[in-house]
Amino acid sequence: MQRCEALAQHSELPGGLTRVFLSPQSRAANELVLGWMREAGMSARLDAIGNACGRYEGERPGLPCLLLGSHLDTVRNAGKYDGMLGVVTAIECVHALNTENKRLPFAVEVIGFGDEEGVRFGTTLLGSRGVAGTFDAKVLAIPGFVEALRDFGLDPARIAEAAKKRNEVLAYAELHIEQGPVLEAEGLPVGVVTAINGFSRLRCVLHGEAGHAGTVPMRLRRDALAGAAECALAVERIGRSDPELVATVGRIEALPGAINVIPGEVAFTVDVRAPRDELREGAVQSILAAFEKIRGDRKLGIKVENLQSQGVAACAPWLMAQMENAVAAEGVRVMRLPSGAGHDGQAMQAIAGIGMLFVRCKAGISHNPAEAITEADAACGARVLERFIRDFAPAC
Ligand code: GLV
Ligand code: MN
Ligand code: MN
């Protein structure tokens, strides 16, 4: 937890935590993490997409690895544990092995992914997609991305070098705070994840007509912000239409943005998630139909861009079983639960089976500076992860 505190010092905002992909603050966090990896007996380097990577060799050099990781970027005004806890705990586990000079029949690698939140460029999992070899070259066209990579000392032409091959990775395992209230309600410090819900992310722009806020009568207006407000309510209504569904308008920007001007253009984002792909895809279709109706009624123009979507990522049953054994061996009742939040495993499933262990967090609060965990729960999560690593057996 002290290491999470130390990482939280690297923030854009004094008095709050914001650390986005490829920022100077993320460079400083990477340096800190690479140092901890070396202290834990790993060789450590920054990869071609800006992830902090450490490797602890197995019984002989060059063996395939059990890959552990989580992310080092944050949302704006974030908590200190979302992502970071998984990175520092994995390093601690390797440190424990190294202290005993214990080598396993596989290598252990730890990655602090550079981008899981997608805050800076709107598209998410850029670090883990780089490692999974699924980095989408269209991202290079996002304004500012190539410049940010270069400023970070990376070469856009070499991103493919971050990719690992399927036969190099035995499994991907991640410890993360739950970011929800289920473990707390069950009185459990940890739980085993069954699957990560899928998501769809849209960027929408409504076009109306800017005009004088004092002179244009209400009936003659084409106010893009009033239209966007109606769209946001439609997203909320559709999100509420099924208990398994969530839908959010998380960002909105009105132009020209003056107190005395009718907004002529409004851009906003939509994030839809569900544990079943058909439910999520149906909700997106309903949202688009609702937007079309609002657009028509208000005589607005609309452009909708599908930023990114990702199906449900199921955790591998054989990894879940091994995590459950580790949980039970710590004397904790085994509980399985799905993840409503997104995680790097969604990208890593392209090259390896994925498994996740959740640690209870206070009142389920996350993406909020009030995010909190206890030392005892963090220690329990670390013991379970360490046991899982020591007993890990690759799938046959
Ligand atoms: C990341 O935390 C996400 O679920 O969007
Ligand atoms: Mn997050
Ligand atoms: Mn996270």
Short mmCIF file of C-alpha atoms and ligand atoms in Angstrom, two decimals:
data_model
loop_
_atom_site.label_atom_id
_atom_site.label_comp_id
_atom_site.label_asym_id
_atom_site.label_seq_id
_atom_site.Cartn_x
_atom_site.Cartn_y
_atom_site.Cartn_z
CA MET A 1 0.00 0.00 0.00
CA GLN A 2 2.98 2.30 0.58
CA ARG A 3 3.96 1.70 -3.01
CA CYS A 4 0.47 2.69 -4.17
CA GLU A 5 0.92 5.89 -2.16
CA ALA A 6 4.32 6.47 -3.79
CA LEU A 7 2.83 5.99 -7.27
CA ALA A 8 -0.01 8.38 -6.42
CA GLN A 9 2.55 11.17 -6.02
CA HIS A 10 3.02 11.10 -9.81
CA SER A 11 -0.03 13.07 -10.82
CA GLU A 12 -1.01 15.93 -13.11
CA LEU A 13 -3.01 17.44 -10.27
CA PRO A 14 -1.60 18.34 -6.91
CA GLY A 15 -3.97 17.00 -4.25
CA GLY A 16 -5.61 14.45 -6.57
CA LEU A 17 -4.51 11.61 -8.82
CA THR A 18 -4.61 11.90 -12.60
CA ARG A 19 -2.03 10.04 -14.66
CA VAL A 20 -2.82 9.43 -18.29
CA PHE A 21 -1.06 7.33 -20.92
CA LEU A 22 2.28 8.63 -22.25
CA SER A 23 2.34 11.63 -19.90
CA PRO A 24 5.43 12.82 -18.00
CA GLN A 25 3.74 11.48 -14.85
CA SER A 26 3.40 8.04 -16.39
CA ARG A 27 7.07 8.11 -17.33
CA ALA A 28 7.95 8.83 -13.68
CA ALA A 29 5.63 6.03 -12.48
CA ASN A 30 7.25 3.64 -14.95
CA GLU A 31 10.71 4.52 -13.64
CA LEU A 32 9.59 3.81 -10.09
CA VAL A 33 8.06 0.48 -11.07
CA LEU A 34 11.06 -0.59 -13.16
CA GLY A 35 13.27 0.12 -10.11
CA TRP A 36 11.03 -2.02 -7.87
CA MET A 37 11.12 -4.81 -10.44
CA ARG A 38 14.93 -4.78 -10.45
CA GLU A 39 15.02 -4.78 -6.64
CA ALA A 40 12.76 -7.85 -6.78
CA GLY A 41 15.29 -9.73 -8.91
CA MET A 42 13.77 -9.10 -12.34
CA SER A 43 15.29 -7.79 -15.51
CA ALA A 44 13.18 -4.74 -16.34
CA ARG A 45 12.57 -2.56 -19.39
CA LEU A 46 10.07 -0.27 -21.04
CA ASP A 47 8.49 -1.95 -24.08
CA ALA A 48 7.67 -0.44 -27.47
CA ILE A 49 4.20 0.85 -26.40
CA GLY A 50 5.28 2.26 -23.02
CA ASN A 51 4.50 -0.63 -20.65
CA ALA A 52 6.82 -1.31 -17.71
CA CYS A 53 7.91 -4.96 -18.07
CA GLY A 54 9.84 -7.19 -15.69
CA ARG A 55 10.98 -10.80 -16.08
CA TYR A 56 12.03 -13.31 -13.45
CA GLU A 57 13.60 -16.31 -15.10
CA GLY A 58 12.49 -19.83 -14.26
CA GLU A 59 14.62 -22.92 -13.66
CA ARG A 60 16.47 -22.11 -16.86
CA PRO A 61 16.53 -18.97 -18.97
CA GLY A 62 14.05 -18.49 -21.78
CA LEU A 63 11.12 -20.57 -20.46
CA PRO A 64 7.56 -19.47 -21.31
CA CYS A 65 6.08 -17.23 -18.64
CA LEU A 66 3.16 -16.86 -16.30
CA LEU A 67 2.29 -13.24 -17.05
CA LEU A 68 1.00 -11.08 -14.20
CA GLY A 69 -0.05 -7.49 -14.52
CA SER A 70 -2.41 -4.60 -14.29
CA HIS A 71 -2.28 -0.95 -15.31
CA LEU A 72 -0.46 2.18 -14.17
CA ASP A 73 -2.64 4.81 -15.86
CA THR A 74 -5.62 6.30 -14.04
CA VAL A 75 -8.89 8.07 -14.71
CA ARG A 76 -9.13 11.77 -13.84
CA ASN A 77 -9.23 12.36 -10.09
CA ALA A 78 -8.73 8.67 -9.47
CA GLY A 79 -8.25 6.37 -6.52
CA LYS A 80 -4.83 4.94 -5.68
CA TYR A 81 -5.51 1.23 -6.13
CA ASP A 82 -7.34 0.71 -9.44
CA GLY A 83 -4.59 -0.94 -11.49
CA MET A 84 -1.65 -0.08 -9.28
CA LEU A 85 -2.47 -2.66 -6.59
CA GLY A 86 -2.16 -5.50 -9.10
CA VAL A 87 1.22 -4.30 -10.34
CA VAL A 88 2.81 -3.77 -6.93
CA THR A 89 1.38 -7.02 -5.51
CA ALA A 90 2.76 -9.04 -8.42
CA ILE A 91 6.20 -7.45 -7.87
CA GLU A 92 5.98 -8.32 -4.15
CA CYS A 93 5.23 -11.94 -5.01
CA VAL A 94 8.30 -12.13 -7.25
CA HIS A 95 10.33 -10.45 -4.52
CA ALA A 96 9.30 -13.24 -2.13
CA LEU A 97 10.44 -15.90 -4.63
CA ASN A 98 13.71 -14.10 -5.20
CA THR A 99 14.40 -13.76 -1.48
CA GLU A 100 14.32 -17.56 -1.24
CA ASN A 101 16.20 -17.86 -4.52
CA LYS A 102 13.25 -19.98 -5.66
CA ARG A 103 13.03 -20.72 -9.37
CA LEU A 104 9.89 -22.19 -10.89
CA PRO A 105 9.47 -24.43 -13.93
CA PHE A 106 8.32 -21.32 -15.83
CA ALA A 107 9.35 -17.68 -15.91
CA VAL A 108 7.23 -15.04 -14.16
CA GLU A 109 6.72 -11.73 -15.92
CA VAL A 110 5.04 -8.63 -14.51
CA ILE A 111 3.67 -5.83 -16.68
CA GLY A 112 2.49 -2.39 -15.60
CA PHE A 113 0.32 -1.55 -18.60
CA GLY A 114 0.45 2.01 -19.86
CA ASP A 115 -3.18 2.42 -20.90
CA GLU A 116 -6.19 0.58 -19.61
CA GLU A 117 -8.48 3.51 -18.89
CA GLY A 118 -8.44 5.05 -22.35
CA VAL A 119 -8.75 8.54 -20.86
CA ARG A 120 -6.29 10.32 -23.09
CA PHE A 121 -7.12 8.94 -26.53
CA GLY A 122 -10.69 7.71 -26.03
CA THR A 123 -9.77 4.18 -27.03
CA THR A 124 -8.70 1.84 -24.29
CA LEU A 125 -6.36 -1.13 -23.55
CA LEU A 126 -3.65 0.32 -25.79
CA GLY A 127 -0.83 -1.09 -23.63
CA SER A 128 -2.24 -4.61 -23.35
CA ARG A 129 -3.31 -4.67 -26.99
CA GLY A 130 0.30 -3.89 -27.87
CA VAL A 131 1.46 -6.93 -25.87
CA ALA A 132 -1.32 -9.13 -27.28
CA GLY A 133 -0.36 -8.16 -30.83
CA THR A 134 -3.81 -6.68 -31.49
CA PHE A 135 -2.85 -3.01 -31.55
CA ASP A 136 -5.09 -1.37 -34.15
CA ALA A 137 -3.09 0.80 -36.55
CA LYS A 138 -6.15 3.13 -36.82
CA VAL A 139 -5.16 4.45 -33.37
CA LEU A 140 -2.13 6.09 -35.03
CA ALA A 141 -4.56 8.49 -36.71
CA ILE A 142 -5.99 9.76 -33.41
CA PRO A 143 -4.89 13.40 -33.11
CA GLY A 144 -1.85 13.74 -30.87
CA PHE A 145 -1.15 10.00 -30.48
CA VAL A 146 1.96 9.72 -32.64
CA GLU A 147 3.40 12.93 -31.16
CA ALA A 148 2.77 11.66 -27.63
CA LEU A 149 4.54 8.38 -28.43
CA ARG A 150 7.53 10.25 -29.85
CA ASP A 151 7.66 12.62 -26.87
CA PHE A 152 7.76 9.53 -24.67
CA GLY A 153 10.82 8.34 -26.61
CA LEU A 154 8.96 5.63 -28.53
CA ASP A 155 8.85 4.95 -32.25
CA PRO A 156 5.36 4.49 -33.76
CA ALA A 157 6.84 2.25 -36.46
CA ARG A 158 8.05 -0.24 -33.82
CA ILE A 159 4.87 -0.82 -31.77
CA ALA A 160 4.62 -4.37 -33.12
CA GLU A 161 7.81 -5.19 -31.18
CA ALA A 162 5.80 -5.05 -27.93
CA ALA A 163 3.80 -8.12 -29.00
CA LYS A 164 4.33 -11.46 -27.31
CA LYS A 165 3.78 -14.77 -29.03
CA ARG A 166 1.15 -17.24 -27.86
CA ASN A 167 3.78 -19.89 -27.05
CA GLU A 168 5.69 -17.46 -24.81
CA VAL A 169 2.77 -16.94 -22.40
CA LEU A 170 1.30 -19.81 -20.33
CA ALA A 171 -1.45 -17.67 -18.80
CA TYR A 172 -2.33 -14.11 -17.82
CA ALA A 173 -3.37 -13.48 -14.20
CA GLU A 174 -4.36 -10.16 -12.65
CA LEU A 175 -5.16 -9.05 -9.13
CA HIS A 176 -7.41 -5.97 -9.02
CA ILE A 177 -9.71 -4.24 -6.58
CA GLU A 178 -13.33 -5.27 -7.12
CA GLN A 179 -14.60 -1.71 -7.79
CA GLY A 180 -18.04 -2.91 -6.68
CA PRO A 181 -19.79 -3.79 -3.41
CA VAL A 182 -20.29 -7.57 -3.71
CA LEU A 183 -17.31 -8.87 -1.69
CA GLU A 184 -18.01 -6.38 1.07
CA ALA A 185 -21.63 -7.50 1.24
CA GLU A 186 -20.46 -11.13 1.43
CA GLY A 187 -17.87 -10.35 4.12
CA LEU A 188 -15.05 -11.70 1.95
CA PRO A 189 -11.57 -10.22 1.39
CA VAL A 190 -11.10 -11.75 -2.08
CA GLY A 191 -13.08 -13.38 -4.89
CA VAL A 192 -12.43 -15.18 -8.15
CA VAL A 193 -13.62 -13.53 -11.36
CA THR A 194 -15.69 -15.53 -13.84
CA ALA A 195 -15.75 -13.12 -16.80
CA ILE A 196 -15.25 -9.48 -17.72
CA ASN A 197 -18.33 -7.75 -19.12
CA GLY A 198 -18.18 -6.54 -22.70
CA PHE A 199 -18.34 -2.87 -23.65
CA SER A 200 -19.24 -0.57 -26.52
CA ARG A 201 -17.92 2.98 -26.66
CA LEU A 202 -19.39 5.59 -29.00
CA ARG A 203 -18.53 9.19 -29.74
CA CYS A 204 -21.47 11.24 -30.99
CA VAL A 205 -21.60 14.74 -32.41
CA LEU A 206 -24.90 16.60 -32.73
CA HIS A 207 -25.03 19.55 -35.11
CA GLY A 208 -27.58 22.31 -34.64
CA GLU A 209 -27.31 26.00 -35.30
CA ALA A 210 -25.41 28.44 -33.12
CA GLY A 211 -27.27 31.70 -32.56
CA HIS A 212 -27.89 34.63 -30.27
CA ALA A 213 -29.26 33.51 -26.89
CA GLY A 214 -31.25 36.73 -26.60
CA THR A 215 -32.83 37.08 -30.02
CA VAL A 216 -33.71 33.65 -31.46
CA PRO A 217 -37.21 32.60 -30.31
CA MET A 218 -37.40 29.16 -28.69
CA ARG A 219 -39.54 27.70 -31.49
CA LEU A 220 -36.93 28.59 -34.13
CA ARG A 221 -33.93 27.11 -32.36
CA ARG A 222 -31.88 24.05 -33.27
CA ASP A 223 -30.08 23.74 -29.94
CA ALA A 224 -27.52 20.91 -30.05
CA LEU A 225 -27.08 20.84 -26.26
CA ALA A 226 -30.78 20.47 -25.52
CA GLY A 227 -30.76 17.59 -28.05
CA ALA A 228 -27.74 16.02 -26.37
CA ALA A 229 -29.46 16.29 -22.99
CA GLU A 230 -32.39 14.33 -24.41
CA CYS A 231 -29.95 11.78 -25.82
CA ALA A 232 -28.32 11.39 -22.39
CA LEU A 233 -31.72 10.72 -20.83
CA ALA A 234 -32.43 8.13 -23.53
CA VAL A 235 -29.11 6.41 -22.70
CA GLU A 236 -30.09 6.37 -19.04
CA ARG A 237 -33.57 5.00 -19.79
CA ILE A 238 -32.19 2.21 -21.99
CA GLY A 239 -29.47 1.44 -19.43
CA ARG A 240 -32.21 0.99 -16.85
CA SER A 241 -34.23 -1.33 -19.04
CA ASP A 242 -32.38 -4.47 -17.88
CA PRO A 243 -30.75 -5.07 -14.48
CA GLU A 244 -27.65 -6.55 -16.17
CA LEU A 245 -27.13 -3.51 -18.41
CA VAL A 246 -25.33 -0.24 -17.67
CA ALA A 247 -25.08 2.79 -19.99
CA THR A 248 -23.34 6.09 -19.35
CA VAL A 249 -22.77 9.45 -21.00
CA GLY A 250 -19.45 10.28 -19.34
CA ARG A 251 -18.23 13.28 -21.25
CA ILE A 252 -19.93 16.17 -23.02
CA GLU A 253 -18.59 19.27 -24.70
CA ALA A 254 -20.70 22.10 -26.10
CA LEU A 255 -19.51 24.60 -28.71
CA PRO A 256 -19.01 27.44 -28.97
CA GLY A 257 -19.43 27.29 -25.18
CA ALA A 258 -20.55 30.79 -24.24
CA ILE A 259 -23.30 31.89 -21.87
CA ASN A 260 -25.04 33.96 -24.52
CA VAL A 261 -24.79 31.60 -27.51
CA ILE A 262 -27.15 28.75 -28.43
CA PRO A 263 -24.90 25.68 -28.69
CA GLY A 264 -24.36 24.76 -32.33
CA GLU A 265 -22.36 21.60 -31.86
CA VAL A 266 -22.15 19.11 -29.01
CA ALA A 267 -19.89 16.08 -28.72
CA PHE A 268 -20.55 13.39 -26.12
CA THR A 269 -19.50 9.84 -25.35
CA VAL A 270 -21.58 6.74 -24.65
CA ASP A 271 -20.33 3.67 -22.75
CA VAL A 272 -22.55 0.56 -22.69
CA ARG A 273 -21.67 -2.64 -20.80
CA ALA A 274 -23.27 -6.01 -20.15
CA PRO A 275 -22.38 -9.58 -19.23
CA ARG A 276 -24.07 -10.83 -22.44
CA ASP A 277 -23.00 -9.58 -25.85
CA GLU A 278 -26.48 -9.78 -27.40
CA LEU A 279 -27.91 -7.65 -24.58
CA ARG A 280 -25.21 -4.99 -25.07
CA GLU A 281 -25.54 -5.01 -28.86
CA GLY A 282 -29.33 -4.72 -28.59
CA ALA A 283 -28.97 -1.79 -26.21
CA VAL A 284 -26.62 0.00 -28.61
CA GLN A 285 -29.18 -0.45 -31.41
CA SER A 286 -31.93 0.97 -29.16
CA ILE A 287 -29.74 3.93 -28.25
CA LEU A 288 -28.98 4.65 -31.90
CA ALA A 289 -32.71 4.46 -32.75
CA ALA A 290 -33.52 6.85 -29.91
CA PHE A 291 -30.84 9.28 -31.12
CA GLU A 292 -32.23 9.13 -34.64
CA LYS A 293 -35.71 10.04 -33.38
CA ILE A 294 -34.37 12.94 -31.27
CA ARG A 295 -32.28 14.15 -34.19
CA GLY A 296 -35.28 14.08 -36.53
CA ASP A 297 -37.68 15.76 -34.07
CA ARG A 298 -35.21 18.55 -33.40
CA LYS A 299 -33.94 18.90 -36.99
CA LEU A 300 -30.35 18.29 -35.94
CA GLY A 301 -27.50 16.55 -37.73
CA ILE A 302 -25.75 13.63 -36.08
CA LYS A 303 -22.53 11.71 -36.52
CA VAL A 304 -21.87 8.57 -34.49
CA GLU A 305 -18.45 6.97 -34.38
CA ASN A 306 -17.98 3.48 -32.94
CA LEU A 307 -14.83 4.10 -30.90
CA GLN A 308 -14.32 0.58 -29.65
CA SER A 309 -16.25 -2.49 -28.65
CA GLN A 310 -15.25 -5.69 -26.96
CA GLY A 311 -17.18 -8.87 -26.26
CA VAL A 312 -17.43 -10.58 -22.89
CA ALA A 313 -14.04 -12.04 -21.88
CA ALA A 314 -14.54 -15.31 -20.02
CA CYS A 315 -11.90 -16.33 -17.50
CA ALA A 316 -10.34 -19.73 -18.23
CA PRO A 317 -11.98 -22.44 -16.08
CA TRP A 318 -8.62 -24.12 -15.38
CA LEU A 319 -7.18 -20.84 -14.07
CA MET A 320 -10.29 -20.15 -12.02
CA ALA A 321 -9.90 -23.58 -10.43
CA GLN A 322 -6.26 -22.88 -9.52
CA MET A 323 -7.18 -19.48 -8.08
CA GLU A 324 -9.99 -21.05 -6.10
CA ASN A 325 -7.55 -23.59 -4.64
CA ALA A 326 -5.29 -20.73 -3.57
CA VAL A 327 -8.22 -18.84 -2.00
CA ALA A 328 -9.42 -21.93 -0.13
CA ALA A 329 -5.88 -22.70 1.05
CA GLU A 330 -5.86 -19.27 2.74
CA GLY A 331 -8.97 -20.31 4.67
CA VAL A 332 -11.28 -17.97 2.72
CA ARG A 333 -14.68 -19.09 1.43
CA VAL A 334 -14.49 -19.23 -2.37
CA MET A 335 -16.79 -16.81 -4.15
CA ARG A 336 -17.08 -16.36 -7.89
CA LEU A 337 -18.22 -13.06 -9.37
CA PRO A 338 -18.25 -11.31 -12.75
CA SER A 339 -16.42 -8.04 -13.40
CA GLY A 340 -18.49 -5.04 -14.45
CA ALA A 341 -15.33 -2.99 -15.01
CA GLY A 342 -12.98 -3.44 -17.92
CA HIS A 343 -9.50 -4.94 -17.47
CA ASP A 344 -6.34 -5.69 -19.43
CA GLY A 345 -7.35 -9.37 -19.57
CA GLN A 346 -9.85 -8.35 -22.28
CA ALA A 347 -6.88 -7.76 -24.54
CA MET A 348 -4.65 -10.50 -23.17
CA GLN A 349 -7.21 -13.23 -23.90
CA ALA A 350 -6.05 -13.00 -27.54
CA ILE A 351 -2.81 -14.82 -26.61
CA ALA A 352 -3.49 -16.65 -23.34
CA GLY A 353 -6.11 -17.92 -20.92
CA ILE A 354 -6.94 -15.23 -18.38
CA GLY A 355 -7.67 -15.35 -14.66
CA MET A 356 -8.47 -12.60 -12.17
CA LEU A 357 -8.55 -12.24 -8.42
CA PHE A 358 -10.59 -9.42 -6.88
CA VAL A 359 -9.78 -7.71 -3.59
CA ARG A 360 -12.61 -6.13 -1.60
CA CYS A 361 -12.78 -2.34 -1.67
CA LYS A 362 -14.68 -0.03 0.66
CA ALA A 363 -18.35 0.44 -0.29
CA GLY A 364 -17.45 -0.61 -3.83
CA ILE A 365 -16.28 2.94 -4.55
CA SER A 366 -13.82 3.33 -7.42
CA HIS A 367 -12.88 5.87 -10.10
CA ASN A 368 -13.07 8.25 -7.19
CA PRO A 369 -10.43 9.57 -4.77
CA ALA A 370 -12.40 7.91 -1.95
CA GLU A 371 -11.37 4.46 -3.26
CA ALA A 372 -10.11 2.51 -0.21
CA ILE A 373 -8.92 -0.95 0.79
CA THR A 374 -7.58 -2.35 4.06
CA GLU A 375 -4.02 -3.54 4.68
CA ALA A 376 -5.44 -6.89 5.78
CA ASP A 377 -7.32 -7.41 2.50
CA ALA A 378 -4.32 -6.32 0.42
CA ALA A 379 -2.17 -8.80 2.38
CA CYS A 380 -4.73 -11.58 1.88
CA GLY A 381 -4.82 -10.87 -1.87
CA ALA A 382 -1.01 -10.98 -1.97
CA ARG A 383 -0.89 -14.31 -0.13
CA VAL A 384 -3.46 -15.82 -2.48
CA LEU A 385 -1.63 -14.54 -5.56
CA GLU A 386 1.71 -15.81 -4.28
CA ARG A 387 0.26 -19.24 -3.55
CA PHE A 388 -1.37 -19.29 -6.99
CA ILE A 389 2.00 -18.50 -8.61
CA ARG A 390 3.94 -21.09 -6.62
CA ASP A 391 1.36 -23.83 -7.37
CA PHE A 392 0.67 -22.73 -10.95
CA ALA A 393 0.40 -25.60 -13.43
CA PRO A 394 0.05 -24.72 -17.13
CA ALA A 395 -2.97 -26.09 -18.99
CA CYS A 396 -2.23 -29.46 -20.59
C1 GLV B 1 -11.85 0.83 -16.73
O1 GLV B 1 -11.70 0.90 -15.52
C2 GLV B 1 -13.15 0.66 -17.28
O2 GLV B 1 -13.85 -0.29 -16.89
O3 GLV B 1 -13.56 1.51 -18.09
MN MN B 2 -10.33 1.99 -13.88
MN MN B 3 -8.50 -0.93 -13.52
#
